[in-house]
Coordinates of C-alpha atoms in Angstrom, one line a residue:
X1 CA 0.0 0.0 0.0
X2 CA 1.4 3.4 -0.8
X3 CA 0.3 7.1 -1.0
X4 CA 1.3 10.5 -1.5
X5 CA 2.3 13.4 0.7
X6 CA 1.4 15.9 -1.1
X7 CA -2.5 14.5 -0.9
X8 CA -4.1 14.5 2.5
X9 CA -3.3 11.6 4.5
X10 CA -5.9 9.5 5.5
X11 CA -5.4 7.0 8.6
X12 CA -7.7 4.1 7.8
X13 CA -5.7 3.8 4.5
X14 CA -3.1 2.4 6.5
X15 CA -3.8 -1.1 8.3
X16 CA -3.3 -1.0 12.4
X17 CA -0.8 -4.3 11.9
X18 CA 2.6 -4.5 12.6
X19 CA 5.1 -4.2 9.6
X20 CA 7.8 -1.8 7.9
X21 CA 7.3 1.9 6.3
X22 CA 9.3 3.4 4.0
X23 CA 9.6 7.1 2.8
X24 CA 10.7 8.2 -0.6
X25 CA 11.6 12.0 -1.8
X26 CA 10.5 13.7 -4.9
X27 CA 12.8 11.7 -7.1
X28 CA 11.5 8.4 -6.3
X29 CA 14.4 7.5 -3.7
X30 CA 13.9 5.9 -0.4
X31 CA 15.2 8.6 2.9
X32 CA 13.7 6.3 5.4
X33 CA 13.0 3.2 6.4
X34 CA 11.1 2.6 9.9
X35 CA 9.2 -0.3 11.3
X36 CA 6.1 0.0 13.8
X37 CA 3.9 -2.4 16.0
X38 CA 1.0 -0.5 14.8
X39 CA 1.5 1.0 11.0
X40 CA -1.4 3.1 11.7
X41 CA -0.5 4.6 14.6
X42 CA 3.1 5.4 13.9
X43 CA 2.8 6.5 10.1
X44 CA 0.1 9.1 11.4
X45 CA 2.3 10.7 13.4
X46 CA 4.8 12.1 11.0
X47 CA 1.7 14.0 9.5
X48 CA 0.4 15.6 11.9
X49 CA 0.3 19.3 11.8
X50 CA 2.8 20.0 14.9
X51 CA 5.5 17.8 13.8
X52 CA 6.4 19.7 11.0
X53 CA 7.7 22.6 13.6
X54 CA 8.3 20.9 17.2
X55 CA 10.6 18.1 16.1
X56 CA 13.6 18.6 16.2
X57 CA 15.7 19.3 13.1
X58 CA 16.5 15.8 11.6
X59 CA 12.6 14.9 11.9
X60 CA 11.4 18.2 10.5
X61 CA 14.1 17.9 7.5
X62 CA 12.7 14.5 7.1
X63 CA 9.1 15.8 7.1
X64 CA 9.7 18.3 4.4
X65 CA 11.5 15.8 1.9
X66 CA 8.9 13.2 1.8
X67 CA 6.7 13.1 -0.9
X68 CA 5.6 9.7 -1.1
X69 CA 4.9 6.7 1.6
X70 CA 4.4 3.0 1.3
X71 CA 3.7 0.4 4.0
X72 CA 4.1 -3.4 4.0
X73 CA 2.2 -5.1 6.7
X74 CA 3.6 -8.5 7.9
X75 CA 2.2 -11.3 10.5
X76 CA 4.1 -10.2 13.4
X77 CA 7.0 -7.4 14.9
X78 CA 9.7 -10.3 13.9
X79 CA 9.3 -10.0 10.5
X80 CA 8.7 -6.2 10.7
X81 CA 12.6 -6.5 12.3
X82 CA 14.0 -8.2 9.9
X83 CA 12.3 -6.4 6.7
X84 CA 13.3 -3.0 8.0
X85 CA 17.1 -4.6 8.9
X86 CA 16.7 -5.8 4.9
X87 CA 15.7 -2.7 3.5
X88 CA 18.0 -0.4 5.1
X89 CA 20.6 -2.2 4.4
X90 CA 19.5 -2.6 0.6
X91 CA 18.9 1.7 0.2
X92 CA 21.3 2.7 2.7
X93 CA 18.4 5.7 3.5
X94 CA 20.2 8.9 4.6
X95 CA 17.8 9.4 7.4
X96 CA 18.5 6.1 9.0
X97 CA 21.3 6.5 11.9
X98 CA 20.0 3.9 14.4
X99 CA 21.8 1.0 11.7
X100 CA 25.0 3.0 11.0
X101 CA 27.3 0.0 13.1
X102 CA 25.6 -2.4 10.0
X103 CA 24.2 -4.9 12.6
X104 CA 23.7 -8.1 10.4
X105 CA 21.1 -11.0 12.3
X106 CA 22.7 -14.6 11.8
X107 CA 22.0 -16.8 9.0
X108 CA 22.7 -20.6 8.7
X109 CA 24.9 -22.0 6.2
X110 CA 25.4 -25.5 5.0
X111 CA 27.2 -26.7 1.9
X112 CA 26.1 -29.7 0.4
X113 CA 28.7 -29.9 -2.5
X114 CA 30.8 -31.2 0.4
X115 CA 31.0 -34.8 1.0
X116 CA 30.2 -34.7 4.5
X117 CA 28.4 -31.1 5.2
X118 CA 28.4 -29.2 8.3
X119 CA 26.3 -26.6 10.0
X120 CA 27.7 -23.0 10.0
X121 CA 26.7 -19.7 11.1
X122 CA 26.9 -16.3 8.5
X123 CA 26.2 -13.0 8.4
X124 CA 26.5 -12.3 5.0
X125 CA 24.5 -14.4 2.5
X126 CA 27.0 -14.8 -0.6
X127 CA 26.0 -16.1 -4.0
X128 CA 28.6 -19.5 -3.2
X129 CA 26.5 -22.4 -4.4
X130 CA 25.6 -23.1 -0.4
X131 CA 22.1 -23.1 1.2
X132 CA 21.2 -20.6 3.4
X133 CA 18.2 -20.5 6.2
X134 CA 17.3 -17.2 7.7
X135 CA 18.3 -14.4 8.6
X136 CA 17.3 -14.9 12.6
X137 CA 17.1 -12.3 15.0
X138 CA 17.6 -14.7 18.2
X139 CA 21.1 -15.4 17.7
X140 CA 21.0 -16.1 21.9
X141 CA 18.3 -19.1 21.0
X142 CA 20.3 -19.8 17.4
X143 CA 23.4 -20.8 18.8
X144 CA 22.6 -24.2 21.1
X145 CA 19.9 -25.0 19.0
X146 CA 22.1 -25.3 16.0
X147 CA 24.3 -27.0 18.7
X148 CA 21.5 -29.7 19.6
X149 CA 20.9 -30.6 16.0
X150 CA 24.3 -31.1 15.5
X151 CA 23.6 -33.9 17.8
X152 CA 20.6 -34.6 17.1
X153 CA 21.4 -35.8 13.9
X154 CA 24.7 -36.8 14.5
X155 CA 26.5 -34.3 12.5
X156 CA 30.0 -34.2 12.2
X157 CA 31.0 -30.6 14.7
X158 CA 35.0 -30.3 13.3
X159 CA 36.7 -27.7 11.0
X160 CA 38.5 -29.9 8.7
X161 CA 36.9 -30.1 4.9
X162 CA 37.2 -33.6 4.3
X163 CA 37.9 -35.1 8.1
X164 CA 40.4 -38.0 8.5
X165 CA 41.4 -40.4 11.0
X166 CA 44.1 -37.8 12.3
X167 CA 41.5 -35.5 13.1
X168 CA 39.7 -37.9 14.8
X169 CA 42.5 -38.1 18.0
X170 CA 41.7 -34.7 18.8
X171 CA 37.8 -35.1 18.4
X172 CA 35.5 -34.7 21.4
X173 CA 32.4 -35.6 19.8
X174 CA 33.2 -39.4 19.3
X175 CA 33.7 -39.8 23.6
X176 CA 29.8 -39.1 23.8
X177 CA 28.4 -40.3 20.9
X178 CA 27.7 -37.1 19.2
X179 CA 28.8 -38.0 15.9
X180 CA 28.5 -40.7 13.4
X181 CA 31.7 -41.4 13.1
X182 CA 32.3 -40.2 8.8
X183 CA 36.1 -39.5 9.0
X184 CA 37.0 -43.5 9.8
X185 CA 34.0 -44.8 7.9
X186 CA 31.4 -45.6 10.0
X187 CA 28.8 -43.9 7.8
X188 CA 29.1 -43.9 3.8
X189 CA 28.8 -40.3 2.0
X190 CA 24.9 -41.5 1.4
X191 CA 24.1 -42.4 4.2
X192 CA 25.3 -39.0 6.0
X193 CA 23.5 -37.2 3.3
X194 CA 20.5 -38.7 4.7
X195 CA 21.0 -37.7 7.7
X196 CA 21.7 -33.9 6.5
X197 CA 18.7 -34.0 4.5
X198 CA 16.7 -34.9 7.5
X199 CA 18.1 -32.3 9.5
X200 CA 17.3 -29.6 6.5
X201 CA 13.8 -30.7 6.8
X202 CA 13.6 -29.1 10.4
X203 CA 15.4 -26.1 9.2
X204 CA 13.1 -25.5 6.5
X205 CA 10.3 -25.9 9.3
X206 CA 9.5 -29.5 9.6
X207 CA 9.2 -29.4 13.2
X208 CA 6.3 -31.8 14.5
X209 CA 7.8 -34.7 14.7
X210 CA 11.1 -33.5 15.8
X211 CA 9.0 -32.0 19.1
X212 CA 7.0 -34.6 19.8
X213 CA 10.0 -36.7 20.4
X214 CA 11.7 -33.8 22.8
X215 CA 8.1 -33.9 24.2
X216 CA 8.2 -37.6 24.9
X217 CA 12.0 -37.3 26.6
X218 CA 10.3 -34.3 29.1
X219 CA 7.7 -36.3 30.1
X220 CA 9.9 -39.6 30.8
X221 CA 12.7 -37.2 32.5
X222 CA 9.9 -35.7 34.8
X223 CA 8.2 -38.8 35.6
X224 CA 11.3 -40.8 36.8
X225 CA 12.1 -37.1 38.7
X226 CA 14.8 -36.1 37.0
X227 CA 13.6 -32.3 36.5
X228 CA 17.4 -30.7 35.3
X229 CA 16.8 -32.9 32.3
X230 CA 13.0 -32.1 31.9
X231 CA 14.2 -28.4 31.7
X232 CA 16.4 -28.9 29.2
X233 CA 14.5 -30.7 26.8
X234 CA 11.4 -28.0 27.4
X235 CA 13.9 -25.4 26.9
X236 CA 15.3 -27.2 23.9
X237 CA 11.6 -27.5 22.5
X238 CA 10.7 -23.7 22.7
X239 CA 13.8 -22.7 21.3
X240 CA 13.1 -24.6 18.3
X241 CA 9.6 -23.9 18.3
X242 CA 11.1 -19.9 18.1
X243 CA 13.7 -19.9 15.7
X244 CA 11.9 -22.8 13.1
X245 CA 8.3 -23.0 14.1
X246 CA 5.5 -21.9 12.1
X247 CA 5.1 -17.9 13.7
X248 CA 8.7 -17.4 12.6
X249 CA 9.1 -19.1 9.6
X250 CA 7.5 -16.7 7.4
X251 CA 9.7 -13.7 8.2
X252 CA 12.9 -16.1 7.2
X253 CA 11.3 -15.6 3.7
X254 CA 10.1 -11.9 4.0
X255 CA 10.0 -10.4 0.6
X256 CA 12.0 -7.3 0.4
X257 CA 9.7 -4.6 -1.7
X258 CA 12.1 -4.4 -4.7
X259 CA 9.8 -7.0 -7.2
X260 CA 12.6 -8.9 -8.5
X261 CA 12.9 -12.9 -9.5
X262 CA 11.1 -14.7 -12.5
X263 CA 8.1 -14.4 -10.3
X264 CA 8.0 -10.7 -11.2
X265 CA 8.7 -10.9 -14.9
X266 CA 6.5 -13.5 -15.2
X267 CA 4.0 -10.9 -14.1
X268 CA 5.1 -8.2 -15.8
X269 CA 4.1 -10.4 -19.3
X270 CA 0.9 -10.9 -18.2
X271 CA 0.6 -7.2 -17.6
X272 CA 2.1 -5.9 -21.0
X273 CA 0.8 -8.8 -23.0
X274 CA 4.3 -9.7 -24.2
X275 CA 4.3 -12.8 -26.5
X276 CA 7.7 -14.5 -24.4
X277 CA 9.0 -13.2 -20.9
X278 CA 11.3 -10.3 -21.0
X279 CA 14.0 -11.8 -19.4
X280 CA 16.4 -9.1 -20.3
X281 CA 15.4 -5.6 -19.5
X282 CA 17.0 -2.3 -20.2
X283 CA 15.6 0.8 -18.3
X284 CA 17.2 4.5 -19.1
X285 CA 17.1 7.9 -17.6
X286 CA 18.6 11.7 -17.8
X287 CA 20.3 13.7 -15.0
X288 CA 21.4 17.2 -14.7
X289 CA 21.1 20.3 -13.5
X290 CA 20.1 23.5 -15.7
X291 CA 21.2 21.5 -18.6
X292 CA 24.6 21.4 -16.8
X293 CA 26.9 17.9 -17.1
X294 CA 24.0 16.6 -18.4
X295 CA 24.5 12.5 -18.2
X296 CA 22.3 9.4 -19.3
X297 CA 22.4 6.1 -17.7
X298 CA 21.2 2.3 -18.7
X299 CA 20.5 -0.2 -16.2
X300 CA 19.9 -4.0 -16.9
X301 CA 18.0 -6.4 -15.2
X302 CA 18.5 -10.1 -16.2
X303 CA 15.3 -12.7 -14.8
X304 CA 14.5 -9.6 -12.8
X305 CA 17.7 -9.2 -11.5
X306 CA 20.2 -6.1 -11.4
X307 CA 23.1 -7.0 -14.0
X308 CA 25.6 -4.2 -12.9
X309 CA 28.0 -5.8 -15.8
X310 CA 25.6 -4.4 -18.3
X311 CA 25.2 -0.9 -17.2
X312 CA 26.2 1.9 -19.3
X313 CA 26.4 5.4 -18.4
X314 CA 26.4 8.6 -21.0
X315 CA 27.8 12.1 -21.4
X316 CA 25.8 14.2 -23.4
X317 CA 27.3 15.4 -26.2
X318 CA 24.6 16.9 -28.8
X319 CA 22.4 19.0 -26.7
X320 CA 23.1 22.0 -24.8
X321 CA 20.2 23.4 -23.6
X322 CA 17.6 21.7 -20.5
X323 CA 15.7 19.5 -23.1
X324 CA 15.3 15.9 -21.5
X325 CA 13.2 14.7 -24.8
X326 CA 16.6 15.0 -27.0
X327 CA 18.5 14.3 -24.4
X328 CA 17.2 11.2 -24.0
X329 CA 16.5 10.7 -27.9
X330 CA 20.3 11.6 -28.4
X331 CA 21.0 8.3 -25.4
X332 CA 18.6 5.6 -27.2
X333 CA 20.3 6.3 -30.4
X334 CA 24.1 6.0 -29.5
X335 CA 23.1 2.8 -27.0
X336 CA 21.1 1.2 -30.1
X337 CA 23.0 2.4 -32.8
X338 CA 26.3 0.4 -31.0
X339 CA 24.4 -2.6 -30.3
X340 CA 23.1 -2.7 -34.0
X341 CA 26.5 -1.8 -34.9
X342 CA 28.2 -4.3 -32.8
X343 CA 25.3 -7.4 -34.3
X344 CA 24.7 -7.9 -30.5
X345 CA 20.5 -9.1 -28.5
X346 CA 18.2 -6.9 -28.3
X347 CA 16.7 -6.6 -24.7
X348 CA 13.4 -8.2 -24.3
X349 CA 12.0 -5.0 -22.7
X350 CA 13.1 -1.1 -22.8
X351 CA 11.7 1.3 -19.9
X352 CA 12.2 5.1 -20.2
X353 CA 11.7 6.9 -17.1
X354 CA 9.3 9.3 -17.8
X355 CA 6.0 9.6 -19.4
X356 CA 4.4 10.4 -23.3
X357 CA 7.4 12.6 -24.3
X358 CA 10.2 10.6 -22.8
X359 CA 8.7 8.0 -24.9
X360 CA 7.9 9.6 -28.0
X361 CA 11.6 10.9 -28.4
X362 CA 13.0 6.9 -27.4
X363 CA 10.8 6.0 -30.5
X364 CA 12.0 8.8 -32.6
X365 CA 15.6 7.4 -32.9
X366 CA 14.5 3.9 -32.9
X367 CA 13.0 4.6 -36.5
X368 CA 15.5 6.7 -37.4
X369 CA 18.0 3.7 -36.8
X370 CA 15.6 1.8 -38.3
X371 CA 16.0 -0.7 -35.4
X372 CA 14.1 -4.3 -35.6
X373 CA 10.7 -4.2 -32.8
X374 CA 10.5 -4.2 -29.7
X375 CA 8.7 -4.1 -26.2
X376 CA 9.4 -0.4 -24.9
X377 CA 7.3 1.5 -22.3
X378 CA 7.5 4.9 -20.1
X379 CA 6.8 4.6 -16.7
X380 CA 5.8 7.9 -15.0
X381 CA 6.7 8.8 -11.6
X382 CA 3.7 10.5 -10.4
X383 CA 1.2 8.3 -10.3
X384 CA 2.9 5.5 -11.3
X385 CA 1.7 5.5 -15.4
X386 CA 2.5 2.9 -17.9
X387 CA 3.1 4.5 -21.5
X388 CA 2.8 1.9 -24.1
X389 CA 3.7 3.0 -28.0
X390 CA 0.2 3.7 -29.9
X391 CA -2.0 3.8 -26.8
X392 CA -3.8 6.9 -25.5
X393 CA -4.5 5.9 -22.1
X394 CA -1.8 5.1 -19.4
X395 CA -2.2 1.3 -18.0
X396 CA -2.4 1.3 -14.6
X397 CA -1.2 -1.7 -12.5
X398 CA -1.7 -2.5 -8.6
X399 CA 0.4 -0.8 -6.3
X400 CA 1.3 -4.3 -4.6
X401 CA 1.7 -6.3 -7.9
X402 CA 5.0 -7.8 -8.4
X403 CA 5.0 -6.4 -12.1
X404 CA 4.8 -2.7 -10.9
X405 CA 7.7 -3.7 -8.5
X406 CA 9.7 -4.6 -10.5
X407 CA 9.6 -1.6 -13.0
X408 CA 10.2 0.4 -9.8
X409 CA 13.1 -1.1 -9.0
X410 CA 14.3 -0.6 -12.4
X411 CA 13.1 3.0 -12.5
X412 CA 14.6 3.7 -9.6
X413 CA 18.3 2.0 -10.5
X414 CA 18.2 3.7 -13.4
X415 CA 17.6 6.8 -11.4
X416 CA 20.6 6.1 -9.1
X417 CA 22.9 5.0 -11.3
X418 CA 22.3 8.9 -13.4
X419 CA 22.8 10.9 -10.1
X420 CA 25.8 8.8 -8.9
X421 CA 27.2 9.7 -12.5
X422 CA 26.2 13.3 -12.5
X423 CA 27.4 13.8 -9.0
X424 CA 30.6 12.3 -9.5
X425 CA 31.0 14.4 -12.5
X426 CA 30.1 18.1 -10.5
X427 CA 32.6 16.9 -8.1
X428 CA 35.4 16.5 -10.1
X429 CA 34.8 19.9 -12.1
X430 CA 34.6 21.9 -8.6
X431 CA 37.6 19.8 -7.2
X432 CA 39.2 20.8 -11.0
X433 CA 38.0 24.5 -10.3
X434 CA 40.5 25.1 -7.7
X435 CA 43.4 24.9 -9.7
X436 CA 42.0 27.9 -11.8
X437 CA 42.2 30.0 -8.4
X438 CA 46.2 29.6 -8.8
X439 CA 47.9 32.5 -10.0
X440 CA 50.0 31.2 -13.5
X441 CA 47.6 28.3 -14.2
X442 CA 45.9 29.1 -17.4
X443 CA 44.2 26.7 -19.4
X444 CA 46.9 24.9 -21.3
X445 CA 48.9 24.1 -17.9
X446 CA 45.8 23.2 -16.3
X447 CA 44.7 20.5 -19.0
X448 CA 48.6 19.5 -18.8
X449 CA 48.3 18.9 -15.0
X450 CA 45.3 17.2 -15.1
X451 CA 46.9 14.9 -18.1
X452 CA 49.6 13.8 -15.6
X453 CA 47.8 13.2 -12.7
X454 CA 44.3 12.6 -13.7
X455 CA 42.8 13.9 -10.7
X456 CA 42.9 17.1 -8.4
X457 CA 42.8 14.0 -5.5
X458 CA 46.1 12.3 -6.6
X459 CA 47.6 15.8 -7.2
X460 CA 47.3 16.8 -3.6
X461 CA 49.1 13.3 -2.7
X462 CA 52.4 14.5 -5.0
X463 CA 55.5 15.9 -3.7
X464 CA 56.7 19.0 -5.4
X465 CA 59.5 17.2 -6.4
X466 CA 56.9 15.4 -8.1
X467 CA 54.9 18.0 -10.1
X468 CA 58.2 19.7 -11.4
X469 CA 59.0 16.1 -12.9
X470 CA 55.9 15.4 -14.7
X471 CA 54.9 19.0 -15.9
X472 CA 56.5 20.2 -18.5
X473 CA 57.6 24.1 -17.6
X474 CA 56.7 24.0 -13.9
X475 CA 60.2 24.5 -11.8
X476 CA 60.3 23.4 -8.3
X477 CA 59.7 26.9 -6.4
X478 CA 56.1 26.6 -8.8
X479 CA 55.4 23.4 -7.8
X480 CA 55.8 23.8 -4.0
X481 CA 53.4 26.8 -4.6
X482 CA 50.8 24.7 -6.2
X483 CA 51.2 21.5 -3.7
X484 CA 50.8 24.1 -0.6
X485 CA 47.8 25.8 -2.1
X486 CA 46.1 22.6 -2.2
X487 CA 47.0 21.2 1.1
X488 CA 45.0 24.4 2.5
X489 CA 42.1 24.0 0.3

């Protein structure tokens, strides 16, 4: 569910259930991420009249640059932890501070390439060919459950990749039975995958059975009075019950808001009435200020995935004036005109970020190329429009539907990508600026500096010593003049 702030705000739009909120400026990127007990209650608040002038300054800042809200109720304050723990770590939100030390919740890793896998604990999930359960927020409960179905099961506990007999002497786990025994042979490779796969039953939330028989050892303990081991196996049973049962197990699988996977595309067919999925998609947009450093960028998803090896970015060359409908004309047709050029695919999908003109001028220089057809839309910010070639009327999809996601995400990549480009460039020309300030630097010496060093930042690392070498007509006494001007800038 989503909404704008520039409408009025309406609390029964928002459902009184726990889950995660996230606020986005006026271009489209997220500045906040928070997560409430009650989405209602808490979402109201930052629109009420008084907040906007007795917070304090980081809140009233944060007022004033939202302009559009969406929420994403989940079962239970769990899952709104771990969602809002996902999604700030995915947009890094400049509002966010309470994160900053990157606080990661545990995951569990097993490899199963291995010939006799073990359990292991992660932070990070890496794309490594392993399985990965989680991420779970009661690392204190994590920890000796994992433990107990290492015994359990009978899992081997030691380090070594492929264990021998020689690890063996120093093994702790044989002297109470806690192991099957894999590095002498006891068990063969199958047989110990059996057991793992047993094991990855529980972890994918298979628990009945497993509790009914920590059940049955309670009851026996407490019956022939042995109440330390009764506690332990009740203790054992709510900890799994916790971390696997069927309240948590949902938010181990939380969907993060972005609309990615072959779900998504699979949806977004349906939606466009594509003849085959688009499993490649390109999505393009224009940043600049005034005109000024004016900069394209293409992003590519792949199965509706980001594919940061097939991003391109763009100086603009042709048009000097604030005109974003040649700008991005002048973009589709070098981007095309190379891949046409080059014999390489065309994408199964093109999005321009922006509305009827945006669109219009992407068509433009695909005729003039005279480029083979495509899929190509506009997608407009405001509310959300589809542009489709030949169509009057905008198609409008579901705010929640995984379709509309996924062009988001796209949008909004493309969106980043442009800024980070166009940012990177106003940098470097104010950092470049400085060297103009220096009395004998005209133009010539300053393109010859920047030839030698490449950057105003390496520059400022060089001795004088240094300059003099690799400048052409600079002496030493100019040089030093130049390296201590920078050091006080």
């Amino acid at each position: 569910m989503s909404g704008n702030k520039q409408q009025d705000f309406y609390p029964g739009d928002v459902p009184a259930r726990p889950g995660v909120y996230v606020f986005r400026d006026r271009f489209g990127k997220v500045i906040y991420v928070g997560k409430a007990a009650n989405l209602r209650k808490r979402v109201s608040q930052y629109f009420q009249p008084s907040r906007s002038h007795a917070s304090d300054p980081k809140v009233r800042s944060l007022i004033k640059s939202i302009t559009n809200w969406e929420v994403y109720p989940v079962k239970n304050e769990d899952e709104s932890l771990i969602l809002e723990s996902r999604l700030i770590k995915q947009y890094a939100p400049r509002y966010n501070v309470l994160m900053r030390d990157d606080k990661r919740y545990l995951l569990i890793r097993i490899d199963l390439n291995e010939d006799y896998p073990r359990l292991k604990l992660a932070r990070v999930r890496k794309d490594d060919g392993c399985r990965y359960f989680g991420p779970f927020p009661k690392g204190g409960m994590l920890r000796p459950t994992i433990d107990f179905l290492t015994r359990y099961f009978r899992i081997r506990s030691c380090k070594s990749t492929l264990p021998t007999e020689h690890d063996r002497k120093h093994c702790l786990a044989k002297n109470v039975r806690d192991c099957c025994e894999p590095c002498i042979g006891k068990v063969s490779r199958e047989e110990y995958h059996a057991r793992v796969a047993e094991m990855i039953k529980v972890l994918d939330g298979s628990i009945k059975e497993l509790v009914a028989n920590l059940k049955d050892r309670m009851e026996t303990a407490a019956k022939e009075t042995k109440f330390e081991l009764a506690a332990k196996w009740r203790d054992m049973v709510t900890n799994i019950e916790e971390v696997f049962g069927g309240r948590n197990r949902s938010f181990r699988f939380a969907k993060i808001p972005s609309a990615t996977g072959e779900e998504a595309v699979k949806d977004l067919q349906d939606a466009l009435k594509l003849s085959s999925p688009p499993s490649s998609i390109e999505g393009f947009d224009i940043s600049n200020i005034g005109g000024q450093l004016a900069v394209g960028s293409m992003v590519n998803f792949v199965d509706g995935k980001p594919n940061p090896k097939g991003y391109r970015r763009f100086r603009i060359r042709d048009v000097h004036q604030i005109d974003d409908f040649a700008m991005m004309h002048e973009v589709i047709n070098r981007h095309f005109k190379r891949k046409l050029d080059d014999n390489r695919p065309l994408p199964g999908l093109v999005l321009i970020d922006g509305g009827k003109g945006q669109l219009s001028a992407a068509l433009q220089a695909l005729v003039k190329l005279k480029c083979p057809p495509f899929p190509i839309i506009g997608l407009a910010k405001k509310q959300e429009e589809i542009f489709l070639p030949g169509q009057d009327k905008p198609l409008v999809l579901n705010r929640n539907r995984p379709a509309l996601k996924l062009l988001q995400a796209l949008r909004d990549e493309a969106h980043r990508f442009a800024v980070n480009y166009h940012r990177g460039l106003r940098s470097r020309r104010i950092q470049e600026s400085l060297l103009d300030d220096i009395p004998g630097i005209g133009d010539n010496r300053k393109q010859a500096i920047l030839k030698a060093f490449g950057s105003i930042r390496k520059l400022r690392k060089a001795t004088p010593e240094e300059i003099a070498e690799k400048i052409p007509g600079i002496g030493t006494q100019f040089a030093k003049t130049i390296h201590d001007y920078l050091r006080k800038s």
